[in-house]
Amino acid sequence: MPVDLAVVPVAGRGTRMLPITKSQPKEMLAVGTKPVVQYVAEELEQSGVRRMVLVTGPGKTAIENHFDIDAGLIAALRENGQESLLNKLAFERMQLEYIYMRQRRQLGLGHAILCARPVVVEQPFVVALGDSIIGVHAESKIVAQMTELFEQQEADGVIAFERVPRSEVVHYGIADVGAERDNYFELADLVEKPGVDEAPSDLAVAARYVFKAELFDYLEKTGAGKGNEIQLTDAISMWIRDGGRVLGVQLDASEPRFDIGNFPSYFRAFFEFAACDPEHGEEFRSFARSYLDEAEG
Ligand code: UTP
């Protein structure tokens, strides 16, 4: 049976994005014309996901509201002769079923995933971080490729990776690469936020995963790690040491990961999405050009 269930954790506090995130979920921040989590949902739908478990927490109701069908708004647009705007709400009709679970205490990403266990039970599932977009326009099929590889290889897990500058390994889970194949590699280990000198590679975990449900057993056994949080990376590392077979695939350079969890990366993402926007991109590029010319001149 194809993997059609995804867990999308969106319960984090987003402290690196304060003050924006004080009363607004970082997953609802605008990147170009849409909130981050809408890109994530659209990407998952086109990769064959049909059920999305959003793990939410305090202050995150804006996410639930965003995916609801807003009959009142639709009626108002019709009454006011604004039918042309209805296509902006087309995402409400995606072939997705939404399930909301609550992470009652923010104990880290690993813990957030564990909160979805009662829904996932025994089936394999995708994990997609709710604060990360893959590729401009989010047309990536990386999750479909990963689920295919997962099934074909009968792996325990498949993880997407992206090359990062050596100085940035300190922010991510980093791959210790084992045997390399044509379009994937075996993961010998995974190290959470290593020092620049200790990092086994420059391949950073890129916010998309596929797992067998056995992952939950390892998350249960994982104690608090870096930052006093239950780290997904630690659970995967324990699983690999126990004989789990986890594979890595590398994101294509044309499909970078946009991490909306820190300001420098958020600014870059907004700029690139605004510049590539089919409706407003040209005007924005011309503004950006003259702004930079003036600033430099
Ligand atoms: P981050 O690792 O960026 O953590 O989350 P964070 O807590 O949101 O942000 P900072 O570190 O305080 O700035 C990656 C993804 O995992 C979710 C987040 O919502 C985000 O989509 N997450 C993180 C949870 O759902 N629960 C948590 O306890 C932590």
mmCIF file of C-alpha atoms and ligand atoms in Angstrom:
data_model
loop_
_atom_site.group_PDB
_atom_site.id
_atom_site.type_symbol
_atom_site.label_atom_id
_atom_site.label_comp_id
_atom_site.label_asym_id
_atom_site.label_seq_id
_atom_site.Cartn_x
_atom_site.Cartn_y
_atom_site.Cartn_z
ATOM 1 C CA MET A 1 0.000 0.000 0.000
ATOM 2 C CA PRO A 2 1.469 3.409 -0.928
ATOM 3 C CA VAL A 3 2.461 5.694 1.949
ATOM 4 C CA ASP A 4 -0.305 8.305 2.071
ATOM 5 C CA LEU A 5 -0.100 9.578 5.654
ATOM 6 C CA ALA A 6 2.100 12.474 6.773
ATOM 7 C CA VAL A 7 2.868 13.871 10.210
ATOM 8 C CA VAL A 8 3.522 17.615 10.135
ATOM 9 C CA PRO A 9 4.814 18.990 13.457
ATOM 10 C CA VAL A 10 3.837 22.648 13.897
ATOM 11 C CA ALA A 11 3.852 22.976 17.691
ATOM 12 C CA GLY A 12 7.300 24.527 18.256
ATOM 13 C CA ARG A 13 7.703 27.851 20.043
ATOM 14 C CA GLY A 14 9.810 29.396 17.285
ATOM 15 C CA THR A 15 11.922 31.342 19.767
ATOM 16 C CA ARG A 16 14.547 32.151 17.133
ATOM 17 C CA MET A 17 11.884 34.152 15.310
ATOM 18 C CA LEU A 18 10.754 36.344 18.226
ATOM 19 C CA PRO A 19 9.038 38.770 18.374
ATOM 20 C CA ILE A 20 7.081 37.750 15.221
ATOM 21 C CA THR A 21 6.240 34.389 16.764
ATOM 22 C CA LYS A 22 4.989 35.719 20.094
ATOM 23 C CA SER A 23 1.328 35.390 19.075
ATOM 24 C CA GLN A 24 1.642 34.112 15.501
ATOM 25 C CA PRO A 25 2.790 30.622 14.468
ATOM 26 C CA LYS A 26 5.986 30.675 12.437
ATOM 27 C CA GLU A 27 4.359 28.065 10.166
ATOM 28 C CA MET A 28 1.845 30.804 9.194
ATOM 29 C CA LEU A 29 4.499 33.358 8.216
ATOM 30 C CA ALA A 30 4.084 34.618 4.687
ATOM 31 C CA VAL A 31 6.652 33.565 2.106
ATOM 32 C CA GLY A 32 5.670 35.417 -1.045
ATOM 33 C CA THR A 33 1.878 35.139 -1.213
ATOM 34 C CA LYS A 34 1.221 32.080 0.963
ATOM 35 C CA PRO A 35 1.893 30.930 4.521
ATOM 36 C CA VAL A 36 4.672 28.362 4.907
ATOM 37 C CA VAL A 37 2.430 25.472 5.965
ATOM 38 C CA GLN A 38 0.248 25.860 2.841
ATOM 39 C CA TYR A 39 3.315 25.194 0.667
ATOM 40 C CA VAL A 40 4.014 22.112 2.778
ATOM 41 C CA ALA A 41 0.436 20.811 2.347
ATOM 42 C CA GLU A 42 0.486 21.454 -1.422
ATOM 43 C CA GLU A 43 3.825 19.668 -1.786
ATOM 44 C CA LEU A 44 2.577 16.656 0.174
ATOM 45 C CA GLU A 45 -0.672 16.427 -1.778
ATOM 46 C CA GLN A 46 1.157 16.322 -5.107
ATOM 47 C CA SER A 47 3.410 13.564 -3.730
ATOM 48 C CA GLY A 48 0.396 11.344 -3.020
ATOM 49 C CA VAL A 49 -0.236 12.149 0.648
ATOM 50 C CA ARG A 50 -3.954 12.067 1.440
ATOM 51 C CA ARG A 51 -4.026 12.343 5.240
ATOM 52 C CA MET A 52 -2.100 14.951 7.153
ATOM 53 C CA VAL A 53 -1.684 14.812 10.929
ATOM 54 C CA LEU A 54 -0.779 18.298 12.116
ATOM 55 C CA VAL A 55 0.741 18.252 15.594
ATOM 56 C CA THR A 56 -0.258 21.625 17.025
ATOM 57 C CA GLY A 57 0.224 23.397 20.327
ATOM 58 C CA PRO A 58 -0.604 26.629 22.156
ATOM 59 C CA GLY A 59 -1.261 29.631 19.919
ATOM 60 C CA LYS A 60 -1.521 27.601 16.710
ATOM 61 C CA THR A 61 -5.251 27.814 15.941
ATOM 62 C CA ALA A 62 -4.516 30.082 12.942
ATOM 63 C CA ILE A 63 -3.237 26.932 11.184
ATOM 64 C CA GLU A 64 -6.500 25.048 11.708
ATOM 65 C CA ASN A 65 -8.505 28.097 10.589
ATOM 66 C CA HIS A 66 -6.383 28.412 7.459
ATOM 67 C CA PHE A 67 -7.197 24.901 6.229
ATOM 68 C CA ASP A 68 -10.926 25.081 7.065
ATOM 69 C CA ILE A 69 -13.428 25.738 4.292
ATOM 70 C CA ASP A 70 -14.601 29.279 4.963
ATOM 71 C CA ALA A 71 -18.143 29.331 3.557
ATOM 72 C CA GLY A 72 -18.754 32.856 4.911
ATOM 73 C CA LEU A 73 -15.746 34.285 3.092
ATOM 74 C CA ILE A 74 -16.710 32.509 -0.135
ATOM 75 C CA ALA A 75 -20.263 33.910 0.084
ATOM 76 C CA ALA A 76 -18.954 37.425 0.806
ATOM 77 C CA LEU A 77 -16.612 37.328 -2.211
ATOM 78 C CA ARG A 78 -19.544 36.253 -4.407
ATOM 79 C CA GLU A 79 -21.890 38.922 -3.004
ATOM 80 C CA ASN A 80 -19.301 41.638 -3.491
ATOM 81 C CA GLY A 81 -18.545 40.724 -7.094
ATOM 82 C CA GLN A 82 -15.076 39.484 -6.157
ATOM 83 C CA GLU A 83 -15.423 36.048 -7.799
ATOM 84 C CA SER A 84 -12.000 36.495 -9.378
ATOM 85 C CA LEU A 85 -10.479 36.026 -5.903
ATOM 86 C CA LEU A 86 -12.106 32.626 -5.353
ATOM 87 C CA ASN A 87 -9.157 30.859 -6.990
ATOM 88 C CA LYS A 88 -6.985 32.123 -4.100
ATOM 89 C CA LEU A 89 -8.997 29.744 -1.913
ATOM 90 C CA ALA A 90 -8.661 26.749 -4.235
ATOM 91 C CA PHE A 91 -6.226 25.158 -1.752
ATOM 92 C CA GLU A 92 -9.189 24.583 0.582
ATOM 93 C CA ARG A 93 -10.279 21.861 -1.864
ATOM 94 C CA MET A 94 -7.044 19.853 -1.866
ATOM 95 C CA GLN A 95 -7.463 16.083 -1.684
ATOM 96 C CA LEU A 96 -6.327 16.054 1.920
ATOM 97 C CA GLU A 97 -7.909 14.953 5.137
ATOM 98 C CA TYR A 98 -6.757 17.014 8.142
ATOM 99 C CA ILE A 99 -6.244 15.453 11.542
ATOM 100 C CA TYR A 100 -5.127 17.589 14.473
ATOM 101 C CA MET A 101 -3.224 16.249 17.463
ATOM 102 C CA ARG A 102 -2.011 18.362 20.332
ATOM 103 C CA GLN A 103 1.511 18.445 21.781
ATOM 104 C CA ARG A 104 0.664 19.546 25.298
ATOM 105 C CA ARG A 105 4.248 20.375 26.270
ATOM 106 C CA GLN A 106 6.928 21.556 23.847
ATOM 107 C CA LEU A 107 9.485 18.838 24.486
ATOM 108 C CA GLY A 108 11.076 18.861 21.053
ATOM 109 C CA LEU A 109 10.567 17.566 17.526
ATOM 110 C CA GLY A 110 10.948 13.895 18.504
ATOM 111 C CA HIS A 111 8.260 14.304 21.155
ATOM 112 C CA ALA A 112 5.947 16.123 18.701
ATOM 113 C CA ILE A 113 6.151 13.159 16.299
ATOM 114 C CA LEU A 114 5.456 10.756 19.158
ATOM 115 C CA CYS A 115 2.198 12.670 19.819
ATOM 116 C CA ALA A 116 0.913 11.394 16.429
ATOM 117 C CA ARG A 117 1.357 7.739 17.410
ATOM 118 C CA PRO A 118 -2.326 7.090 18.266
ATOM 119 C CA VAL A 119 -3.286 8.046 14.690
ATOM 120 C CA VAL A 120 -0.380 6.474 12.828
ATOM 121 C CA VAL A 121 -0.404 3.227 14.866
ATOM 122 C CA GLU A 122 1.436 0.705 12.642
ATOM 123 C CA GLN A 123 1.571 2.193 9.166
ATOM 124 C CA PRO A 124 4.601 3.753 7.504
ATOM 125 C CA PHE A 125 4.437 7.541 7.366
ATOM 126 C CA VAL A 126 6.049 10.701 6.076
ATOM 127 C CA VAL A 127 7.335 13.435 8.386
ATOM 128 C CA ALA A 128 7.442 16.934 6.890
ATOM 129 C CA LEU A 129 8.514 19.852 9.064
ATOM 130 C CA GLY A 130 5.880 22.575 9.010
ATOM 131 C CA ASP A 131 8.455 25.375 8.908
ATOM 132 C CA SER A 132 10.342 24.249 5.790
ATOM 133 C CA ILE A 133 9.543 24.578 2.086
ATOM 134 C CA ILE A 134 11.298 22.507 -0.586
ATOM 135 C CA GLY A 135 11.929 24.381 -3.850
ATOM 136 C CA VAL A 136 10.462 27.682 -5.056
ATOM 137 C CA HIS A 137 6.734 27.204 -5.873
ATOM 138 C CA ALA A 138 6.865 23.994 -3.776
ATOM 139 C CA GLU A 139 6.509 21.731 -6.794
ATOM 140 C CA SER A 140 8.969 19.204 -5.413
ATOM 141 C CA LYS A 141 8.247 15.489 -5.816
ATOM 142 C CA ILE A 142 10.985 14.544 -3.358
ATOM 143 C CA VAL A 143 8.523 12.893 -0.959
ATOM 144 C CA ALA A 144 7.127 10.714 -3.778
ATOM 145 C CA GLN A 145 10.701 9.656 -4.683
ATOM 146 C CA MET A 146 11.446 8.919 -1.052
ATOM 147 C CA THR A 147 8.337 6.779 -0.488
ATOM 148 C CA GLU A 148 9.123 4.863 -3.688
ATOM 149 C CA LEU A 149 12.687 4.156 -2.551
ATOM 150 C CA PHE A 150 11.413 3.254 0.927
ATOM 151 C CA GLU A 151 9.106 0.605 -0.544
ATOM 152 C CA GLN A 152 11.495 -0.667 -3.185
ATOM 153 C CA GLN A 153 14.342 -1.117 -0.677
ATOM 154 C CA GLU A 154 12.109 -2.204 2.182
ATOM 155 C CA ALA A 155 14.055 0.292 4.298
ATOM 156 C CA ASP A 156 13.230 1.324 7.853
ATOM 157 C CA GLY A 157 13.566 4.971 6.951
ATOM 158 C CA VAL A 158 14.536 7.397 4.195
ATOM 159 C CA ILE A 159 15.761 10.929 4.914
ATOM 160 C CA ALA A 160 16.287 13.911 2.581
ATOM 161 C CA PHE A 161 19.630 15.719 2.891
ATOM 162 C CA GLU A 162 21.053 18.931 1.549
ATOM 163 C CA ARG A 163 24.691 20.065 1.320
ATOM 164 C CA VAL A 164 25.362 23.070 3.566
ATOM 165 C CA PRO A 165 28.462 25.250 4.036
ATOM 166 C CA ARG A 166 30.773 23.628 6.612
ATOM 167 C CA SER A 167 30.272 26.538 9.035
ATOM 168 C CA GLU A 168 26.516 25.748 9.163
ATOM 169 C CA VAL A 169 26.709 22.083 10.223
ATOM 170 C CA VAL A 170 26.334 23.287 13.821
ATOM 171 C CA HIS A 171 22.623 24.039 13.154
ATOM 172 C CA TYR A 172 21.507 20.667 11.722
ATOM 173 C CA GLY A 173 21.414 16.892 12.025
ATOM 174 C CA ILE A 174 24.396 15.740 9.917
ATOM 175 C CA ALA A 175 24.818 12.468 7.988
ATOM 176 C CA ASP A 176 27.597 9.986 8.554
ATOM 177 C CA VAL A 177 27.535 8.467 5.078
ATOM 178 C CA GLY A 178 27.968 4.687 4.653
ATOM 179 C CA ALA A 179 27.855 2.770 1.349
ATOM 180 C CA GLU A 180 26.920 4.957 -1.615
ATOM 181 C CA ARG A 181 24.575 3.752 -4.377
ATOM 182 C CA ASP A 182 23.380 5.401 -7.590
ATOM 183 C CA ASN A 183 20.651 7.634 -6.214
ATOM 184 C CA TYR A 184 20.884 7.105 -2.452
ATOM 185 C CA PHE A 185 23.293 6.206 0.334
ATOM 186 C CA GLU A 186 23.146 4.062 3.447
ATOM 187 C CA LEU A 187 23.240 6.093 6.621
ATOM 188 C CA ALA A 188 26.004 4.914 8.995
ATOM 189 C CA ASP A 189 24.877 7.390 11.660
ATOM 190 C CA LEU A 190 23.241 10.744 12.205
ATOM 191 C CA VAL A 191 24.756 13.396 14.475
ATOM 192 C CA GLU A 192 22.720 16.273 15.951
ATOM 193 C CA LYS A 193 24.329 19.720 15.575
ATOM 194 C CA PRO A 194 28.012 18.621 15.607
ATOM 195 C CA GLY A 195 30.921 21.039 15.942
ATOM 196 C CA VAL A 196 32.518 22.092 12.631
ATOM 197 C CA ASP A 197 35.560 19.864 13.306
ATOM 198 C CA GLU A 198 33.577 16.807 14.418
ATOM 199 C CA ALA A 199 30.974 16.803 11.625
ATOM 200 C CA PRO A 200 31.161 13.541 9.634
ATOM 201 C CA SER A 201 29.991 15.315 6.416
ATOM 202 C CA ASP A 202 28.357 18.515 5.177
ATOM 203 C CA LEU A 203 25.026 16.775 4.433
ATOM 204 C CA ALA A 204 22.283 18.250 6.602
ATOM 205 C CA VAL A 205 18.852 16.743 7.261
ATOM 206 C CA ALA A 206 16.401 18.627 5.022
ATOM 207 C CA ALA A 207 12.998 18.477 6.746
ATOM 208 C CA ARG A 208 11.477 15.469 4.903
ATOM 209 C CA TYR A 209 11.503 11.848 6.135
ATOM 210 C CA VAL A 210 9.733 8.504 5.643
ATOM 211 C CA PHE A 211 9.638 5.973 8.486
ATOM 212 C CA LYS A 212 8.250 2.626 9.547
ATOM 213 C CA ALA A 213 6.112 2.992 12.665
ATOM 214 C CA GLU A 214 8.880 1.275 14.660
ATOM 215 C CA LEU A 215 10.388 4.773 14.940
ATOM 216 C CA PHE A 216 7.944 5.395 17.811
ATOM 217 C CA ASP A 217 9.595 2.654 19.905
ATOM 218 C CA TYR A 218 12.929 4.455 19.542
ATOM 219 C CA LEU A 219 11.392 7.863 20.277
ATOM 220 C CA GLU A 220 9.895 6.379 23.474
ATOM 221 C CA LYS A 221 13.357 5.228 24.554
ATOM 222 C CA THR A 222 15.063 8.526 23.691
ATOM 223 C CA GLY A 223 15.803 10.751 26.686
ATOM 224 C CA ALA A 224 16.158 14.522 26.531
ATOM 225 C CA GLY A 225 19.173 15.462 24.409
ATOM 226 C CA LYS A 226 20.574 18.774 23.131
ATOM 227 C CA GLY A 227 18.509 21.760 24.327
ATOM 228 C CA ASN A 228 16.775 19.443 26.836
ATOM 229 C CA GLU A 229 14.465 18.272 24.009
ATOM 230 C CA ILE A 230 13.620 14.783 22.709
ATOM 231 C CA GLN A 231 15.608 14.817 19.486
ATOM 232 C CA LEU A 232 14.418 12.901 16.435
ATOM 233 C CA THR A 233 18.066 12.577 15.398
ATOM 234 C CA ASP A 234 18.958 10.711 18.615
ATOM 235 C CA ALA A 235 16.128 8.194 18.052
ATOM 236 C CA ILE A 236 17.233 7.544 14.452
ATOM 237 C CA SER A 237 20.842 7.171 15.554
ATOM 238 C CA MET A 238 19.796 4.588 18.205
ATOM 239 C CA TRP A 239 17.758 2.710 15.578
ATOM 240 C CA ILE A 240 20.720 2.560 13.163
ATOM 241 C CA ARG A 241 23.008 1.271 15.936
ATOM 242 C CA ASP A 242 20.363 -1.392 16.607
ATOM 243 C CA GLY A 243 20.530 -2.563 12.987
ATOM 244 C CA GLY A 244 17.887 -0.266 11.444
ATOM 245 C CA ARG A 245 18.416 0.405 7.751
ATOM 246 C CA VAL A 246 18.006 4.117 7.050
ATOM 247 C CA LEU A 247 18.771 5.575 3.616
ATOM 248 C CA GLY A 248 19.656 9.098 2.560
ATOM 249 C CA VAL A 249 18.734 10.912 -0.645
ATOM 250 C CA GLN A 250 20.128 14.256 -1.657
ATOM 251 C CA LEU A 251 17.901 17.142 -2.682
ATOM 252 C CA ASP A 252 18.472 18.330 -6.205
ATOM 253 C CA ALA A 253 20.243 21.710 -6.389
ATOM 254 C CA SER A 254 17.165 23.050 -8.210
ATOM 255 C CA GLU A 255 15.064 22.265 -5.138
ATOM 256 C CA PRO A 256 16.715 23.885 -2.128
ATOM 257 C CA ARG A 257 15.206 23.673 1.318
ATOM 258 C CA PHE A 258 13.916 26.992 2.690
ATOM 259 C CA ASP A 259 14.126 26.942 6.470
ATOM 260 C CA ILE A 260 11.694 29.458 7.949
ATOM 261 C CA GLY A 261 13.082 28.915 11.454
ATOM 262 C CA ASN A 262 15.628 31.761 11.551
ATOM 263 C CA PHE A 263 15.679 35.296 10.182
ATOM 264 C CA PRO A 264 18.554 35.155 7.640
ATOM 265 C CA SER A 265 17.026 32.096 6.004
ATOM 266 C CA TYR A 266 13.478 33.547 6.175
ATOM 267 C CA PHE A 267 14.606 36.799 4.517
ATOM 268 C CA ARG A 268 16.292 34.851 1.689
ATOM 269 C CA ALA A 269 13.178 32.723 1.193
ATOM 270 C CA PHE A 270 10.813 35.697 1.093
ATOM 271 C CA PHE A 271 13.069 37.522 -1.364
ATOM 272 C CA GLU A 272 13.348 34.544 -3.706
ATOM 273 C CA PHE A 273 9.627 33.704 -3.633
ATOM 274 C CA ALA A 274 8.670 37.359 -4.194
ATOM 275 C CA ALA A 275 11.132 37.582 -7.108
ATOM 276 C CA CYS A 276 9.741 34.390 -8.686
ATOM 277 C CA ASP A 277 6.067 35.254 -8.171
ATOM 278 C CA PRO A 278 4.200 34.872 -11.478
ATOM 279 C CA GLU A 279 1.974 37.898 -10.797
ATOM 280 C CA HIS A 280 4.158 40.334 -8.873
ATOM 281 C CA GLY A 281 7.690 39.024 -9.496
ATOM 282 C CA GLU A 282 8.620 41.314 -12.359
ATOM 283 C CA GLU A 283 7.692 44.460 -10.465
ATOM 284 C CA PHE A 284 9.524 43.222 -7.368
ATOM 285 C CA ARG A 285 12.689 42.364 -9.317
ATOM 286 C CA SER A 286 12.748 45.795 -10.881
ATOM 287 C CA PHE A 287 12.309 47.388 -7.424
ATOM 288 C CA ALA A 288 15.069 45.162 -5.963
ATOM 289 C CA ARG A 289 17.439 46.063 -8.814
ATOM 290 C CA SER A 290 16.993 49.811 -8.416
ATOM 291 C CA TYR A 291 17.130 49.537 -4.605
ATOM 292 C CA LEU A 292 20.455 47.695 -4.760
ATOM 293 C CA ASP A 293 21.859 50.029 -7.428
ATOM 294 C CA GLU A 294 21.016 53.003 -5.259
ATOM 295 C CA ALA A 295 22.331 51.378 -2.077
ATOM 296 C CA GLU A 296 25.612 50.491 -3.778
ATOM 297 C CA GLY A 297 25.943 53.672 -5.837
HETATM 298 P P1 UTP B 1 12.509 23.759 15.435
HETATM 299 O O1 UTP B 1 13.569 22.763 15.594
HETATM 300 O O2 UTP B 1 12.817 24.939 14.579
HETATM 301 O O3 UTP B 1 12.039 24.231 16.887
HETATM 302 O O4 UTP B 1 11.219 23.023 14.893
HETATM 303 P P2 UTP B 1 11.093 25.406 17.382
HETATM 304 O O5 UTP B 1 10.847 25.145 18.815
HETATM 305 O O6 UTP B 1 9.898 25.546 16.493
HETATM 306 O O7 UTP B 1 11.932 26.745 17.146
HETATM 307 P P3 UTP B 1 13.050 27.458 18.069
HETATM 308 O O8 UTP B 1 14.227 26.516 18.105
HETATM 309 O O9 UTP B 1 12.433 27.729 19.419
HETATM 310 O O10 UTP B 1 13.358 28.737 17.327
HETATM 311 C C1 UTP B 1 11.131 22.317 13.678
HETATM 312 C C2 UTP B 1 9.672 21.925 13.469
HETATM 313 O O11 UTP B 1 9.255 21.072 14.547
HETATM 314 C C3 UTP B 1 8.147 21.642 15.239
HETATM 315 C C4 UTP B 1 8.151 23.120 14.882
HETATM 316 O O12 UTP B 1 6.848 23.668 14.960
HETATM 317 C C5 UTP B 1 8.740 23.146 13.484
HETATM 318 O O13 UTP B 1 7.745 23.014 12.483
HETATM 319 N N1 UTP B 1 8.283 21.392 16.703
HETATM 320 C C6 UTP B 1 9.433 21.684 17.360
HETATM 321 C C7 UTP B 1 7.196 20.889 17.392
HETATM 322 O O14 UTP B 1 6.123 20.599 16.794
HETATM 323 N N2 UTP B 1 7.307 20.690 18.740
HETATM 324 C C8 UTP B 1 8.446 20.988 19.428
HETATM 325 O O15 UTP B 1 8.463 20.771 20.670
HETATM 326 C C9 UTP B 1 9.531 21.497 18.715
#
